[in-house]
PDB file of C-alpha atoms in Angstrom:
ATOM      1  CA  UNK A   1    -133.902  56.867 -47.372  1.00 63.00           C
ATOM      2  CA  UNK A   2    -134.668  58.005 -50.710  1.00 69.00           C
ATOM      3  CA  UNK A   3    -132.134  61.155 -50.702  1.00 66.00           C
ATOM      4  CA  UNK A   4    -129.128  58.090 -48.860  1.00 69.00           C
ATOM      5  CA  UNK A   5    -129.794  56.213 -52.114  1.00 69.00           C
ATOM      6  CA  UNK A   6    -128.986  59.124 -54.470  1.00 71.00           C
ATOM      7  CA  UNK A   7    -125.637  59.942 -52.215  1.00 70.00           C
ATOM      8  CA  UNK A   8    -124.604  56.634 -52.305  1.00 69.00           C
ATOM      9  CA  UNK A   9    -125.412  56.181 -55.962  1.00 70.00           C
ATOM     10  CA  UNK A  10    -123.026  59.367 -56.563  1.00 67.00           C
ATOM     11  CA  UNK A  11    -120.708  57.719 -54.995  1.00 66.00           C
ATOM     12  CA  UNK A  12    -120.218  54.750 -56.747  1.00 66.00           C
ATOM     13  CA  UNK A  13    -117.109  55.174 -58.838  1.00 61.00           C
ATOM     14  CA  UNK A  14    -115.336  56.106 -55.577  1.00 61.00           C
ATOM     15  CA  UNK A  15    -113.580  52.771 -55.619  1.00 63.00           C
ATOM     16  CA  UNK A  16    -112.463  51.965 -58.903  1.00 69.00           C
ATOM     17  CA  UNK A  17    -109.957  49.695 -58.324  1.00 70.00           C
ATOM     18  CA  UNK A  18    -112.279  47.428 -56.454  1.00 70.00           C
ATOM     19  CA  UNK A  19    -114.450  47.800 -59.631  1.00 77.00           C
ATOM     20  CA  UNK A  20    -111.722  47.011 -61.864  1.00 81.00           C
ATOM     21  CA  UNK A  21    -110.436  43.726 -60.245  1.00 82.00           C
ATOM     22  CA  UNK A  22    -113.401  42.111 -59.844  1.00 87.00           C
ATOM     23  CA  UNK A  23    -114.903  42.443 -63.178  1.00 90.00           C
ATOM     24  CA  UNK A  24    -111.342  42.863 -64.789  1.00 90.00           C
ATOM     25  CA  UNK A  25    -109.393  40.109 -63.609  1.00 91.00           C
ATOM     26  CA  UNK A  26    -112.515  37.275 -63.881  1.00 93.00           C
ATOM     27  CA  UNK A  27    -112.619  37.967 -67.480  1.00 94.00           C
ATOM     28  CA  UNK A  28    -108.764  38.566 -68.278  1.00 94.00           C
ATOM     29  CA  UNK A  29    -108.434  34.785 -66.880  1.00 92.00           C
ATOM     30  CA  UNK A  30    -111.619  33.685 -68.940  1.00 94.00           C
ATOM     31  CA  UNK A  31    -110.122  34.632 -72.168  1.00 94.00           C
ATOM     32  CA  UNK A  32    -106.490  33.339 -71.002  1.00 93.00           C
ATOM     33  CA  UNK A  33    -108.104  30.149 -69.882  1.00 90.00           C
ATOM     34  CA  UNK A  34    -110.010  29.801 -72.337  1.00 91.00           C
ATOM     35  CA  UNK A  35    -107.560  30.393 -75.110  1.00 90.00           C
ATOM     36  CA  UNK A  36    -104.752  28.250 -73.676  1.00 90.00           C
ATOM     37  CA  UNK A  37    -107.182  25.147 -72.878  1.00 85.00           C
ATOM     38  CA  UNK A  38    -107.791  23.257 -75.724  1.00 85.00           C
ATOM     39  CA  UNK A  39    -109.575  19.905 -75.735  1.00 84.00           C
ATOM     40  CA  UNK A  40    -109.883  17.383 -78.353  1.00 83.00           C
ATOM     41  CA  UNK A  41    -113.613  16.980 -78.040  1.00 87.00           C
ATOM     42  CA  UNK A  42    -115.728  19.448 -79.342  1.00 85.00           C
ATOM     43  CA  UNK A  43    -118.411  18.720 -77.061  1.00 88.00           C
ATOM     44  CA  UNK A  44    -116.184  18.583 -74.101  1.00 86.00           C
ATOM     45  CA  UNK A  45    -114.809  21.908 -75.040  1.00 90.00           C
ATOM     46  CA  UNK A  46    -117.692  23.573 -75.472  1.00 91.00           C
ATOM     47  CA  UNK A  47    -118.843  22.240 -71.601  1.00 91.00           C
ATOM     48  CA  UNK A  48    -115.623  23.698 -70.469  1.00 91.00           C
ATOM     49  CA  UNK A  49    -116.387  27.251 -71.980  1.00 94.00           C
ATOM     50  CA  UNK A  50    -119.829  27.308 -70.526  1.00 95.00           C
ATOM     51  CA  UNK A  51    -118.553  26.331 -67.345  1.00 94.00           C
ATOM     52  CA  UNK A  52    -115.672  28.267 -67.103  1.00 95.00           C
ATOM     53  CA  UNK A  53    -117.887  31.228 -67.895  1.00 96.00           C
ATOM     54  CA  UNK A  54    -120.110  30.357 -64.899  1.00 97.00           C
ATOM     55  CA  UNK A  55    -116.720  29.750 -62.774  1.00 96.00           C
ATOM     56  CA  UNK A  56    -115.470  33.454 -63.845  1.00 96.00           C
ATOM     57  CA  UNK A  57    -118.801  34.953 -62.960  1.00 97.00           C
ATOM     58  CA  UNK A  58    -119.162  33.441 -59.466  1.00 97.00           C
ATOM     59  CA  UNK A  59    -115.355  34.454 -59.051  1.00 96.00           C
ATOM     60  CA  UNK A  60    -116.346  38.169 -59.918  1.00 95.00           C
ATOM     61  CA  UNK A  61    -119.339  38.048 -57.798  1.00 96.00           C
ATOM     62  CA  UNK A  62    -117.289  37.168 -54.775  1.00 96.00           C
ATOM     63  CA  UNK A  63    -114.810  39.456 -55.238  1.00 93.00           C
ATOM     64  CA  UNK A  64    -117.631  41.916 -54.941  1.00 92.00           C
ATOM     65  CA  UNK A  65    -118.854  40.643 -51.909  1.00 93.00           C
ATOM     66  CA  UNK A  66    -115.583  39.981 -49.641  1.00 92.00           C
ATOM     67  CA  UNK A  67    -114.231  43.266 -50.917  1.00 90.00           C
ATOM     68  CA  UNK A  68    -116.092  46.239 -52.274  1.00 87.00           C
ATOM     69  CA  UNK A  69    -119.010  45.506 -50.101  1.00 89.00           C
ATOM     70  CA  UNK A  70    -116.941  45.798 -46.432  1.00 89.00           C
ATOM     71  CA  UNK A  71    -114.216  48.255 -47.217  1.00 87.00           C
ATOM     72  CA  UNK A  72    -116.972  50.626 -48.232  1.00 84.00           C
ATOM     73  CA  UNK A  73    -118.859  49.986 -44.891  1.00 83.00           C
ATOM     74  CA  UNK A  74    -115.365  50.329 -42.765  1.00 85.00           C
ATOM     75  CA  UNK A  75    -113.873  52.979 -45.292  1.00 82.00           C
ATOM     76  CA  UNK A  76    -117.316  55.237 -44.158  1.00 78.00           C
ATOM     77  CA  UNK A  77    -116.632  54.655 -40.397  1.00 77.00           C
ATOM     78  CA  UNK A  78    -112.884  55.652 -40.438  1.00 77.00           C
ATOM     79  CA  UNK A  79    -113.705  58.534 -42.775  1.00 72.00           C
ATOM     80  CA  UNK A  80    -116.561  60.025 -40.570  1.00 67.00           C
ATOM     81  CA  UNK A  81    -118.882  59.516 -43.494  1.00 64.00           C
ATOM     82  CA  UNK A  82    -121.001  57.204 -41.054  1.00 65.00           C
ATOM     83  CA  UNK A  83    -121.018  59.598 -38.532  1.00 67.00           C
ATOM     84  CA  UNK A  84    -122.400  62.300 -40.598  1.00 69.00           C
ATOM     85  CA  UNK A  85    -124.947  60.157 -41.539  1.00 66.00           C
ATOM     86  CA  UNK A  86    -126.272  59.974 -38.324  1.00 66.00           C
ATOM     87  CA  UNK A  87    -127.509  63.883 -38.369  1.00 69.00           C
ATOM     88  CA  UNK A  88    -129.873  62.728 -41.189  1.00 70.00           C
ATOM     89  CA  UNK A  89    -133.272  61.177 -40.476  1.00 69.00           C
ATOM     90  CA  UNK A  90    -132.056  57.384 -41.239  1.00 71.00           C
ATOM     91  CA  UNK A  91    -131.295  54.164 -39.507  1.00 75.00           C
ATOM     92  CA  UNK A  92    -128.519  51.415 -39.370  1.00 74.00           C
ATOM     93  CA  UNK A  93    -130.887  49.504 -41.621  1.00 81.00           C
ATOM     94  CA  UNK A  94    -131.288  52.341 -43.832  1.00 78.00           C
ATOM     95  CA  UNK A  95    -127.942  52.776 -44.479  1.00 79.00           C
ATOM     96  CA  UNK A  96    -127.577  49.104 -44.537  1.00 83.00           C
ATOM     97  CA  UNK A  97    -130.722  48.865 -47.278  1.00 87.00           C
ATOM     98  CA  UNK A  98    -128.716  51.006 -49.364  1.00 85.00           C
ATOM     99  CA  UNK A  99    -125.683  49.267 -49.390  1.00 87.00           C
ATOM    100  CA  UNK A 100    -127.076  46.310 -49.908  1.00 91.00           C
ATOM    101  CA  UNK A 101    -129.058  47.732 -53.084  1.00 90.00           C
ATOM    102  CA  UNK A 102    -126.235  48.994 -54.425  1.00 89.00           C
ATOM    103  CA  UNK A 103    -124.241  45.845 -54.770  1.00 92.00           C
ATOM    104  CA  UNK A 104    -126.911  44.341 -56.677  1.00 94.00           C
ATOM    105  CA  UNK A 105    -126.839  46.974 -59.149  1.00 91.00           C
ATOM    106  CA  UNK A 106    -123.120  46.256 -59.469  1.00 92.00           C
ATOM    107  CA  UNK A 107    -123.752  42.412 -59.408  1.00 96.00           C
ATOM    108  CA  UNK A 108    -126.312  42.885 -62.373  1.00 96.00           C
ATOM    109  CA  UNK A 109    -123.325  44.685 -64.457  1.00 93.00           C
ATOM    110  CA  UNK A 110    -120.633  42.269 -63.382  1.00 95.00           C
ATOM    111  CA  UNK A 111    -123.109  39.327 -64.438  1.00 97.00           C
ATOM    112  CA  UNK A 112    -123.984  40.849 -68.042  1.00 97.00           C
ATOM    113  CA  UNK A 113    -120.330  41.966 -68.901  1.00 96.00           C
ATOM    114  CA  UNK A 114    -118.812  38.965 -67.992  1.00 96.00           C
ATOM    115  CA  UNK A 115    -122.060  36.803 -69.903  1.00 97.00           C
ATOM    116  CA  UNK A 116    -121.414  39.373 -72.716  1.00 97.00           C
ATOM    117  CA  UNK A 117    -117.596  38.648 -73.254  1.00 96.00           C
ATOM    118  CA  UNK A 118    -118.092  35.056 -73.334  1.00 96.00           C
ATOM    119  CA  UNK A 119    -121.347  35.180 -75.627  1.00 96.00           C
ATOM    120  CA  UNK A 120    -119.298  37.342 -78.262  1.00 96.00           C
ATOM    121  CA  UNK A 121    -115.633  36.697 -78.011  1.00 95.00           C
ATOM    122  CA  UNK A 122    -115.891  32.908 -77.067  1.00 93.00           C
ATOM    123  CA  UNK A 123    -119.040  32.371 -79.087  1.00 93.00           C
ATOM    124  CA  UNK A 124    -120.488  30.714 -75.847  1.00 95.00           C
ATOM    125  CA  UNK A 125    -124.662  29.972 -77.043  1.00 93.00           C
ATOM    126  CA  UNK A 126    -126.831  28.804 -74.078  1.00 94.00           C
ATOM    127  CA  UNK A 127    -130.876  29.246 -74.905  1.00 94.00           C
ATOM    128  CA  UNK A 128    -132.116  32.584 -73.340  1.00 95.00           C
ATOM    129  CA  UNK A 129    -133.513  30.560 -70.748  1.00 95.00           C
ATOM    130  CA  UNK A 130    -130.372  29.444 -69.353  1.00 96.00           C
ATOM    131  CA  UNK A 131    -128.917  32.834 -69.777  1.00 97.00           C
ATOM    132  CA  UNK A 132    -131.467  34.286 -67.637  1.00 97.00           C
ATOM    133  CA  UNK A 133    -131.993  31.434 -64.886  1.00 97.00           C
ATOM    134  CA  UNK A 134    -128.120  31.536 -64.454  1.00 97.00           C
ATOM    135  CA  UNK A 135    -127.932  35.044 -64.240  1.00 97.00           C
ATOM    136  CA  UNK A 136    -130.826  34.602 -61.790  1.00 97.00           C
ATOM    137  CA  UNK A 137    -129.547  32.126 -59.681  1.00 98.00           C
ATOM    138  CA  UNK A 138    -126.043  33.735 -59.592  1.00 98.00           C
ATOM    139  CA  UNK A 139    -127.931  36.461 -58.542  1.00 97.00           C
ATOM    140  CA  UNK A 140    -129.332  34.917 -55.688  1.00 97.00           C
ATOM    141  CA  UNK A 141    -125.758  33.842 -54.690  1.00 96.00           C
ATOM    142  CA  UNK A 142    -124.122  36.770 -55.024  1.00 97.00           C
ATOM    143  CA  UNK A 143    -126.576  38.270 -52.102  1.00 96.00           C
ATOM    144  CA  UNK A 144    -126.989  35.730 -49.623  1.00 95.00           C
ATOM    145  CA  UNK A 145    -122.694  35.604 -50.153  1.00 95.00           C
ATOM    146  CA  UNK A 146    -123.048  39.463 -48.859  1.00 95.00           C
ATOM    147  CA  UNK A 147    -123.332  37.581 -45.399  1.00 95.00           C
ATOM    148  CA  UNK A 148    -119.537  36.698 -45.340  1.00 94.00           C
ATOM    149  CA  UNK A 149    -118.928  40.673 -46.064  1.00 93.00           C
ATOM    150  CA  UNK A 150    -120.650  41.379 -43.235  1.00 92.00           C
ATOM    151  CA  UNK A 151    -118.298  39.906 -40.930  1.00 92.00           C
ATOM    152  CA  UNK A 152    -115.133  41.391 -42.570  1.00 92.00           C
ATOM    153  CA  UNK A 153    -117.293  45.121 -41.511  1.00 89.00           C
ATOM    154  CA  UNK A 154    -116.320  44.017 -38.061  1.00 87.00           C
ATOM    155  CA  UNK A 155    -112.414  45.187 -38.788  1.00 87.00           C
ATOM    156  CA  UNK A 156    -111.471  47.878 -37.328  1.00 81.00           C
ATOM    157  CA  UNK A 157    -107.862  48.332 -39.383  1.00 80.00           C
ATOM    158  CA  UNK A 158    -108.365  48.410 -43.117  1.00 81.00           C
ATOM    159  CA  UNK A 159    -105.151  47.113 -43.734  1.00 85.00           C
ATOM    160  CA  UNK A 160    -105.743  43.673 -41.261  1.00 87.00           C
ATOM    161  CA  UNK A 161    -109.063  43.444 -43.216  1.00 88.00           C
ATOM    162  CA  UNK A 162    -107.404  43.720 -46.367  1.00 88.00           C
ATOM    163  CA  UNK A 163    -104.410  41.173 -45.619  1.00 91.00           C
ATOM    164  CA  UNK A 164    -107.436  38.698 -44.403  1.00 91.00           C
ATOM    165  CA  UNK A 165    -109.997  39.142 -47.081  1.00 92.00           C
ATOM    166  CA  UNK A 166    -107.282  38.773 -49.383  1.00 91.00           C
ATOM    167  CA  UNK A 167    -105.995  34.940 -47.823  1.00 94.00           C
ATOM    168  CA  UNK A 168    -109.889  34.349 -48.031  1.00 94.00           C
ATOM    169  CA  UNK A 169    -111.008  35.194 -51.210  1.00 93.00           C
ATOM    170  CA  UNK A 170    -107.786  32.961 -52.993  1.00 93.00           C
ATOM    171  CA  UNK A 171    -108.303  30.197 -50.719  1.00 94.00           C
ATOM    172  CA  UNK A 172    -112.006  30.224 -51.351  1.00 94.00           C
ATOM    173  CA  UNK A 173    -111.452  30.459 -55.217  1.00 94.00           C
ATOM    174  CA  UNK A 174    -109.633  27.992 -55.144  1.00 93.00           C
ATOM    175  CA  UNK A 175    -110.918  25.310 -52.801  1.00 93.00           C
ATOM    176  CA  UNK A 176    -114.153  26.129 -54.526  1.00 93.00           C
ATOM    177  CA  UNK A 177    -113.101  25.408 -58.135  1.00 92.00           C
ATOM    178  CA  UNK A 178    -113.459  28.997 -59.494  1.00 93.00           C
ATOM    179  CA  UNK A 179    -109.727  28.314 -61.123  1.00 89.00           C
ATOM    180  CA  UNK A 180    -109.483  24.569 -62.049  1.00 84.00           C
ATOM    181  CA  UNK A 181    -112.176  22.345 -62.116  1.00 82.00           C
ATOM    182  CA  UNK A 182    -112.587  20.033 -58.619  1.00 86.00           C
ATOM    183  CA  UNK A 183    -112.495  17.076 -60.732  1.00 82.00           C
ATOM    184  CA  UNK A 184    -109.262  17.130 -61.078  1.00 83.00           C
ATOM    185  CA  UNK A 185    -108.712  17.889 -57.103  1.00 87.00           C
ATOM    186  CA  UNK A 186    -107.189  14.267 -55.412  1.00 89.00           C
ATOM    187  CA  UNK A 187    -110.385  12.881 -53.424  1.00 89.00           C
ATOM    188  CA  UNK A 188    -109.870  14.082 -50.114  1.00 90.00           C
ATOM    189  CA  UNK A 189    -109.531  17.788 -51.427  1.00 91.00           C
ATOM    190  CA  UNK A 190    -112.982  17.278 -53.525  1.00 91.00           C
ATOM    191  CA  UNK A 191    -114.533  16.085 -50.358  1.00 92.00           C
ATOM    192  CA  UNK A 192    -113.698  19.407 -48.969  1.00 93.00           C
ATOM    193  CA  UNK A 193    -113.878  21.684 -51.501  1.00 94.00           C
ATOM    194  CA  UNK A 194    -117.796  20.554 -51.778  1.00 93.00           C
ATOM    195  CA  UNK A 195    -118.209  22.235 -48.291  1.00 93.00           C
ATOM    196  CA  UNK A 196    -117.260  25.209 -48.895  1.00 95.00           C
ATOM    197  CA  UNK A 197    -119.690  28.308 -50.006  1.00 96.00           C
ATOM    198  CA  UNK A 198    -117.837  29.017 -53.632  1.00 96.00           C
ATOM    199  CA  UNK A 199    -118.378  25.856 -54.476  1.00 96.00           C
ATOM    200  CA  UNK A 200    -122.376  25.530 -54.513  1.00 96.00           C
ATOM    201  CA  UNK A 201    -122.346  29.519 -55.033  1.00 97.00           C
ATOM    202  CA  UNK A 202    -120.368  28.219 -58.424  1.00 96.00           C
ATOM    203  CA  UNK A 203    -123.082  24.692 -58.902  1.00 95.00           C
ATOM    204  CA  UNK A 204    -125.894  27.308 -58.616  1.00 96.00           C
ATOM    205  CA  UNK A 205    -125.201  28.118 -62.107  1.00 95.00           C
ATOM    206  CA  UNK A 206    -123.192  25.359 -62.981  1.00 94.00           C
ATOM    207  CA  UNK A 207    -125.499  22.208 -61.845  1.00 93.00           C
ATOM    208  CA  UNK A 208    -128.457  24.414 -63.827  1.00 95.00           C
ATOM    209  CA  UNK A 209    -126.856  24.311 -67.166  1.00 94.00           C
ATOM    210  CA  UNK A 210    -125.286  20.894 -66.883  1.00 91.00           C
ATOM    211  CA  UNK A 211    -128.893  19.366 -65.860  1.00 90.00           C
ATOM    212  CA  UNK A 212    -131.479  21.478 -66.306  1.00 89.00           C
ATOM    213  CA  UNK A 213    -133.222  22.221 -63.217  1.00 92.00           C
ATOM    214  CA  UNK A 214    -132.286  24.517 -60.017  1.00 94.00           C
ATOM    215  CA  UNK A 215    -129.686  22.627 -57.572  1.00 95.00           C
ATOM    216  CA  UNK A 216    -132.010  22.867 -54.272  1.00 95.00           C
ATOM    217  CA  UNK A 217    -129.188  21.566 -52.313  1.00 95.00           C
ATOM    218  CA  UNK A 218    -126.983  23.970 -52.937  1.00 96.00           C
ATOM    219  CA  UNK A 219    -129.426  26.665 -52.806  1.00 97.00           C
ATOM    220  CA  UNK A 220    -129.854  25.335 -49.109  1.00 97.00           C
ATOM    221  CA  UNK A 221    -126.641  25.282 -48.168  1.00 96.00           C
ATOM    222  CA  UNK A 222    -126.177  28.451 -49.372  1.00 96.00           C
ATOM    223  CA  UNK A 223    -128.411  29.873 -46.972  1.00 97.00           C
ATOM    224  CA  UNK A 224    -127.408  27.901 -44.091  1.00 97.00           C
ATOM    225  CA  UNK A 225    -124.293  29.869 -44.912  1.00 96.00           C
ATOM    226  CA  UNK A 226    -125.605  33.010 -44.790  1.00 96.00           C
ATOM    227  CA  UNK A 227    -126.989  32.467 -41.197  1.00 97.00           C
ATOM    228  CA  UNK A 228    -123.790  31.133 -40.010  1.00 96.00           C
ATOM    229  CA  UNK A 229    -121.845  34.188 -41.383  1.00 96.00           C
ATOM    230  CA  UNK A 230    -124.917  36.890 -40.148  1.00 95.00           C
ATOM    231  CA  UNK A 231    -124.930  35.293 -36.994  1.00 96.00           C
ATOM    232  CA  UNK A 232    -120.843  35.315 -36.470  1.00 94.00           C
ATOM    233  CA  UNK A 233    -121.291  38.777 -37.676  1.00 93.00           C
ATOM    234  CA  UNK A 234    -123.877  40.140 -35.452  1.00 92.00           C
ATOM    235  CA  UNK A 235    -121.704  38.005 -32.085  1.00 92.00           C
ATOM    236  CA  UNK A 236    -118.654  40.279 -33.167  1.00 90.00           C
ATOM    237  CA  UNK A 237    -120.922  43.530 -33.133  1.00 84.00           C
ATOM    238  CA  UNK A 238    -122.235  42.601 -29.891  1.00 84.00           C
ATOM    239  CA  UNK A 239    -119.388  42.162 -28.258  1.00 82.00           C
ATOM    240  CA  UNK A 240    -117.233  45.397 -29.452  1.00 73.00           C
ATOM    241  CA  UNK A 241    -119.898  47.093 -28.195  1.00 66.00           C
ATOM    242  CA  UNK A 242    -120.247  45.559 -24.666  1.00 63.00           C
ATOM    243  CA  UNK A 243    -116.358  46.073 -24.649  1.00 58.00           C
ATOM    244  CA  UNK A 244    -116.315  49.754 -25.525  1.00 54.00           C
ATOM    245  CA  UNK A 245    -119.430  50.477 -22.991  1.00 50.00           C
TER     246      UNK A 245
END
């Protein structure tokens, strides 16, 4: 598994354009938000930027996770790449393993460039404390929201994957308050944008800096969201296979 990790960790520019839009684009609409938002309150402003920040990471993160995670994984099968795998001495969950490692190496980057543009072009201060435990706890997000990716692996056609992650990841940014806070949703659209994932992926960091302590609720529905999506995931994988034996 070792000599799979150094492959894959060659090959991690491959997909640049993945890399560029979702740390690119979260922080070109930080600093456009940011600089076109003005409030009259200091102190209201400055919860804005802080949250806004958090918003903008969570929104990178996902990106991450609904594309470069899958279209890697179904890129490798309609390349061949998976099948040459299969003459080395590895597993499924090898390969898997690796993949999964990977993306938190790229989640770790996303989260300090993102943390780093708003610390020194927006002046955004949070005690290193909060820097860290929302790093940490986006973190934690970021890979139990690999489980959604994991079900857009089950396409077949990259370009019917594509047209679907893309409808999901803008109607999840949005009906999670990535964009524009929910507070300003009417009532019936705040009542559902508090069950979807991006929201509580976004109040892991958000509900920390706002009140000081980890949001356990969210943390659990975040996880009860990860074995929906794995378990959806693994009833697709089943299935193609009974259908193609």
């Amino acid at each position: 598994m070792t000599n799979l990790a150094k492959i894959e960790f060659l090959r991690m520019g491959r997909n640049k354009k993945y890399l560029i839009m979702s740390i690119g684009m979260p922080v070109f609409f930080f600093l456009v938000f940011t600089a076109m938002i003005k409030l009259p309150n200091h102190e209201a402003q400055d919860t804005f930027m802080k949250e806004y920040l958090m918003s903008m990471t969570t929104f990178s993160l996902t990106s991450f996770s609904i594309f470069t995670f899958p279209f890697e994984i179904i890129e490798d099968k309609k390349n061949g790449w998976r099948n040459l795998l299969y003459r080395l001495p590895v597993t499924d969950i090898d390969v898997f393993i690796v993949k999964v490692i990977k993306m938190i190496i790229f989640f770790i980057i996303s989260i300090i460039l993102v943390f780093l543009v708003g610390f020194l072009v927006r002046g955004i201060h949070l005690t290193f404390i909060q820097w860290l435990m929302s790093g940490l706890l986006l973190l934690f997000g970021a890979i139990v929201f690999l489980s959604l990716g994991t079900i857009l692996t089950n396409f077949k056609d990259e370009k019917t994957a594509s047209v679907f992650s893309d409808i999901l990841f803008l109607a999840l940014a949005m009906l999670g308050g990535l964009w524009f806070p929910t507070s300003q949703f009417p009532e019936w659209l705040q009542m559902l944008s508090k069950l979807t994932p991006t929201y509580h992926f976004r109040e892991l960091a958000v509900g920390y800096i706002s009140n000081n302590e980890i949001p356990s609720k969210s943390i659990l529905i975040m996880i009860i969201y990860a074995i929906i999506f794995i378990s959806i995931s693994l009833i697709i994988s089943k299935n193609r296979k009974q259908d193609i034996a």
